[in-house]
Structure formats: C-alpha cells, structure tokens
Coordinates of C-alpha atoms in Angstrom, one line a residue:
M8 CA -0.1 -0.1 -0.4
T9 CA 1.3 3.3 -1.4
S10 CA 0.6 7.0 0.4
P11 CA 0.3 10.1 -2.0
T12 CA 3.3 11.1 0.1
D13 CA 5.7 7.6 -0.7
K14 CA 8.1 8.6 -2.9
P15 CA 9.4 6.0 -5.7
N16 CA 12.8 4.1 -4.8
D17 CA 15.1 1.9 -6.9
G18 CA 14.5 -1.2 -5.7
G19 CA 14.3 -0.5 -1.8
V20 CA 17.5 1.7 -1.1
P21 CA 15.7 4.6 1.5
V22 CA 15.1 7.9 0.0
P23 CA 16.3 11.4 2.0
V24 CA 13.5 12.9 2.9
T25 CA 13.7 16.7 3.9
P26 CA 11.4 18.0 6.7
V27 CA 8.9 20.3 4.9
G28 CA 10.2 23.9 5.8
A29 CA 13.8 22.5 6.4
S30 CA 16.9 22.8 4.9
S31 CA 19.9 20.3 5.1
T32 CA 22.2 22.8 3.9
A33 CA 21.3 26.0 5.2
P34 CA 20.8 27.0 9.0
A35 CA 17.0 27.8 10.1
E36 CA 16.2 31.3 9.5
Y37 CA 14.9 33.7 12.9
P38 CA 13.1 37.4 12.7
P39 CA 15.9 39.5 13.3
A40 CA 14.3 41.5 15.6
S41 CA 13.8 37.8 18.2
P42 CA 16.7 37.1 19.6
A43 CA 17.3 33.0 19.2
G44 CA 18.9 30.8 21.8
R45 CA 22.2 29.1 19.8
G46 CA 24.4 27.1 22.4
M47 CA 26.2 28.1 25.5
F48 CA 29.4 29.7 25.4
G49 CA 29.2 31.7 22.6
N50 CA 28.6 28.9 20.1
Q51 CA 27.4 29.9 16.6
G52 CA 26.1 26.5 16.2
T53 CA 23.4 25.0 17.4
G54 CA 24.5 21.8 17.6
D55 CA 21.5 19.5 15.9
V56 CA 22.3 16.2 13.7
S57 CA 18.4 15.4 13.3
G58 CA 18.1 17.6 10.3
Y59 CA 15.6 19.7 11.3
G60 CA 16.8 22.9 10.4
G61 CA 18.3 23.6 13.5
L62 CA 16.1 23.6 15.9
V63 CA 16.8 26.8 16.5
R64 CA 14.8 27.8 20.0
Q65 CA 13.1 31.2 20.2
R66 CA 13.9 33.5 23.4
Q67 CA 9.9 34.7 24.5
P68 CA 10.1 38.0 26.6
I69 CA 9.7 37.8 29.8
E70 CA 7.3 40.3 30.9
E71 CA 4.7 41.3 33.7
A72 CA 1.8 39.6 34.6
S73 CA -1.5 41.6 35.0
R74 CA -4.0 40.6 37.5
P75 CA -5.8 38.9 38.6
Y76 CA -2.5 36.0 38.6
G77 CA -5.1 33.2 40.0
G78 CA -4.6 30.7 42.2
Y79 CA -3.5 32.0 45.8
F80 CA -1.2 34.5 44.0
D81 CA -3.2 37.5 44.6
E82 CA -3.4 36.7 48.3
V83 CA 0.6 35.8 48.6
R84 CA 1.3 39.5 46.9
D85 CA -1.3 41.9 48.9
A86 CA 0.2 39.7 52.3
L87 CA 3.4 41.2 51.4
E88 CA 2.2 44.2 50.3
E89 CA 0.1 44.4 53.6
A90 CA 3.1 43.2 55.3
Y91 CA 6.0 45.3 54.3
P92 CA 5.5 49.6 53.6
A93 CA 8.4 49.4 51.1
F94 CA 6.7 47.1 48.7
G95 CA 6.1 49.6 45.5
D96 CA 10.1 50.3 45.6
A97 CA 11.9 46.8 46.4
V98 CA 9.3 44.5 43.9
E99 CA 10.0 45.6 40.5
K100 CA 7.8 43.3 38.8
V101 CA 5.2 40.2 39.3
V102 CA 5.7 37.1 36.7
V103 CA 3.4 34.2 36.7
D104 CA 4.7 31.8 33.8
R105 CA 4.5 27.8 33.8
G106 CA 2.4 27.4 36.9
E107 CA 5.0 29.9 38.8
L108 CA 4.8 33.0 41.1
T109 CA 8.1 35.2 40.8
L110 CA 8.7 38.7 42.5
H111 CA 11.5 40.4 41.5
I112 CA 13.1 42.1 44.0
R113 CA 15.5 45.4 43.6
P114 CA 18.8 43.6 45.2
E115 CA 19.2 46.1 48.1
R116 CA 15.8 45.0 49.1
I117 CA 16.2 40.8 49.4
A118 CA 17.2 40.4 52.5
E119 CA 14.5 42.6 54.0
V120 CA 11.6 41.1 51.7
C121 CA 12.8 37.3 52.6
Q122 CA 12.5 38.5 56.3
V123 CA 9.2 39.8 55.9
M124 CA 8.4 36.4 53.6
R125 CA 9.1 33.7 56.8
D126 CA 7.9 35.8 60.0
D127 CA 4.6 37.2 58.6
L128 CA 1.8 35.6 59.4
A129 CA -0.2 35.7 56.9
L130 CA 3.3 34.5 54.5
R131 CA 5.3 32.3 57.1
F132 CA 7.4 31.0 53.7
E133 CA 9.4 29.2 56.4
L134 CA 11.6 27.5 54.6
C135 CA 14.3 28.7 51.3
S136 CA 15.2 26.0 49.1
S137 CA 17.3 26.6 46.9
V138 CA 19.3 30.0 46.0
S139 CA 20.9 29.4 43.0
G140 CA 22.5 31.5 40.3
V141 CA 21.7 32.4 36.3
D142 CA 24.2 34.4 33.3
Y143 CA 21.7 35.7 31.3
L144 CA 25.0 36.8 28.8
G145 CA 23.6 39.3 26.5
A146 CA 20.0 40.2 27.6
D147 CA 20.6 42.7 30.6
E148 CA 23.0 44.9 31.7
R149 CA 22.0 43.4 35.5
R150 CA 23.0 39.9 33.8
L151 CA 23.3 37.7 37.3
H152 CA 20.0 36.6 38.6
V153 CA 20.3 35.6 42.0
V154 CA 16.9 33.1 42.4
Y155 CA 15.5 32.1 45.5
L156 CA 12.7 29.8 45.9
L157 CA 10.4 30.0 49.0
T158 CA 8.2 27.0 50.7
S159 CA 5.2 27.8 53.0
M160 CA 5.0 24.5 54.9
T161 CA 1.7 26.3 57.2
Y162 CA 0.1 27.4 53.5
R163 CA 1.8 24.3 51.2
R164 CA 2.8 27.7 48.6
R165 CA 5.6 28.1 46.4
V166 CA 7.1 31.2 45.5
R167 CA 10.4 32.1 43.3
L168 CA 11.9 35.9 44.5
E169 CA 14.4 37.2 41.9
A170 CA 17.1 39.7 42.3
A171 CA 19.5 41.0 39.5
V172 CA 23.4 42.6 40.0
S173 CA 25.6 43.3 37.8
V174 CA 29.3 42.0 36.9
E175 CA 30.7 45.5 38.0
A176 CA 28.6 45.5 41.3
P177 CA 27.7 41.9 41.8
H178 CA 26.5 42.5 45.2
L179 CA 23.2 41.8 46.9
P180 CA 22.6 40.9 50.9
S181 CA 23.1 38.1 52.6
V182 CA 19.7 35.8 53.5
T183 CA 21.6 33.1 55.8
A184 CA 21.0 34.8 58.9
I185 CA 16.9 34.3 57.8
Y186 CA 17.3 31.1 55.7
P187 CA 20.2 29.1 57.0
T188 CA 19.6 27.3 54.0
A189 CA 21.2 29.6 52.0
D190 CA 24.8 29.7 53.2
W191 CA 26.5 26.7 51.4
Q192 CA 23.9 27.8 48.5
E193 CA 25.5 31.5 48.6
R194 CA 28.7 30.2 48.8
E195 CA 28.2 28.2 45.3
A196 CA 26.6 31.4 43.8
Y197 CA 30.0 33.3 45.0
D198 CA 32.6 30.7 43.7
M199 CA 30.7 29.6 40.3
F200 CA 29.1 33.2 39.2
G201 CA 31.2 35.7 41.6
I202 CA 27.8 37.0 43.4
V203 CA 29.2 39.2 46.4
F204 CA 26.8 37.8 49.6
D205 CA 27.3 40.9 51.8
G206 CA 27.6 39.7 55.1
H207 CA 27.5 36.4 54.9
P208 CA 29.7 34.8 57.5
N209 CA 32.1 32.8 55.3
L210 CA 32.1 34.0 51.5
T211 CA 34.9 31.1 50.0
R212 CA 34.7 29.3 47.1
I213 CA 33.0 25.8 48.2
L214 CA 34.1 23.2 44.7
M215 CA 36.8 25.8 43.1
P216 CA 39.9 25.7 44.9
D217 CA 40.7 29.1 46.9
D218 CA 43.2 30.2 44.4
W219 CA 41.0 30.3 41.4
E220 CA 41.3 32.3 38.9
G221 CA 37.2 33.2 37.5
H222 CA 33.5 32.0 37.6
P223 CA 32.8 28.9 35.8
Q224 CA 29.7 29.0 35.5
R225 CA 29.3 32.6 33.2
K226 CA 28.7 32.3 29.9
D227 CA 31.5 34.0 29.1
Y228 CA 34.2 32.0 30.6
P229 CA 36.3 30.1 29.1
L230 CA 36.1 26.6 28.1
G231 CA 39.9 25.5 28.3
G232 CA 40.7 22.4 30.3
V233 CA 43.5 19.9 29.7
P234 CA 43.7 16.1 27.9
V235 CA 42.8 13.3 29.7
E236 CA 44.5 9.6 29.1
Y237 CA 41.4 6.9 29.5
K238 CA 43.5 3.2 28.8
G239 CA 46.0 4.3 26.3
A240 CA 43.0 6.7 24.5
E241 CA 43.9 10.5 24.9
I242 CA 40.7 12.4 25.1
Q243 CA 41.4 16.9 24.2
P244 CA 40.2 19.5 26.2
P245 CA 36.7 20.8 25.6
N246 CA 37.4 23.9 23.5
E247 CA 39.5 21.7 20.9
R248 CA 37.2 18.9 20.0
R249 CA 34.2 21.6 19.1
S250 CA 33.8 25.4 17.0
Y251 CA 33.5 27.6 20.1
Q252 CA 34.2 31.6 19.9

C-alpha cells in the first residue's frame, strides 16, 4: 500500500527526505528582531544533527503579569504588600509563568523581603529550599541573577524571588541569617558566578580551589581544559574538540 507522500526508490534503497520548512544545507532562519538561543559559550552552531533545520529556540520575553494572577498568587502579593511598607520600591515586577509566581526584587531589598516572607503570619514562607545563580549574558546589563525558592509549610505554597546584579557591582545582602539553608548555596553562587553576598559568615569558594581565577558558570568563561588519557586513548580538552568562540 502506498500513500500520496511516498516517494519512488530504486529497489528498496531509502530516499532521504527533508522535513517541510527545513534545509539540509542552510541553518534555520529566524526573525532578526527575535533573539534566539544558539547554545552556550557564544557557540554560533546549533549542534543539531537531526536534519530539522537547526531547531533554533526563540527566546520569549519575560513580561510583567497583570491581575488577577490566579490561585493563591494574588493572596501572596496582597499579604506582602500589606506587611511590607516598602513593597512598591522593592518589587520591580511580578511574573507568572509556567504555573509559578516570581517576584523580581531590587537586590538591596532582598534580605528585608525574605524576613517578611518568613515571619508574617499571612505568609509564613519558613523554608528556602534553593538559592541559585543564573547568567543571562547579553540579555541585560544586570545579567547575573539570584533565584530563591521559598516554601510555606504552613499554607503549602511556593514562591520564587529573583534579584539581578551587574558584573561590575555583583553585590546583594546575604539571607543566611534568615534562612540558614542558604549558607552553602550562596557560597556556590559566589564560587560559580562571582556574586558577592554581603554579610555572609564565610563567603569562600566551595567547589573550586581557593586560588582559582574566574567563575566557571559564567557564560563568557573560557572552556580551556587539559588532555585526559584513558587506557591509551587521549581525549582533547573541550575547546579543542568543538568550534567555540
């Protein structure tokens, strides 16, 4: 049985088929006005070998959400606004994306907001389960972001706080005195991204050697590397195995 899409062949030899909208010789096109993710470390190639035109992933702009947010998100915002008089100055924007509420906080206010989020009876976010760094190279002058995942055990709610700093002034207050779980996680963000948490009791490297230069998870960090030998076979360092800029 054949279908209208079947192509003739020469005795059972498969015929290569180029997917609709894709080119086997040219990279996928995308609107110049829409920045696209093309891999880490400034790599211009997509790394895609599937033949589907490069699979260029478009970056979606993160826009402020409008009320009502839905679910308990409005209640959390209202409670924080009532409990924290500096709410209007501290909160840069509110984002609801993929079922998560994210409050973007001015870096100098992050410890104050965490204190209110933990102690206010209408909020009670007792647990900070994660503090992590993110580098949005090329997206903004304040490219280094710190993301805090807060959980309310009392009300069974989750909220993300996010603060952004620049490479030139990568400082924001430590929240270790409020959430002790942030201790080693702030050290990791310092080690990997060079984000300085003022007031941390022992802000030292936690993964890399003390005399290491640079911060390996920044997007502009050079790959480098040394050859590694396995049972007679030598594997070249990453910057010699692929074409990076």
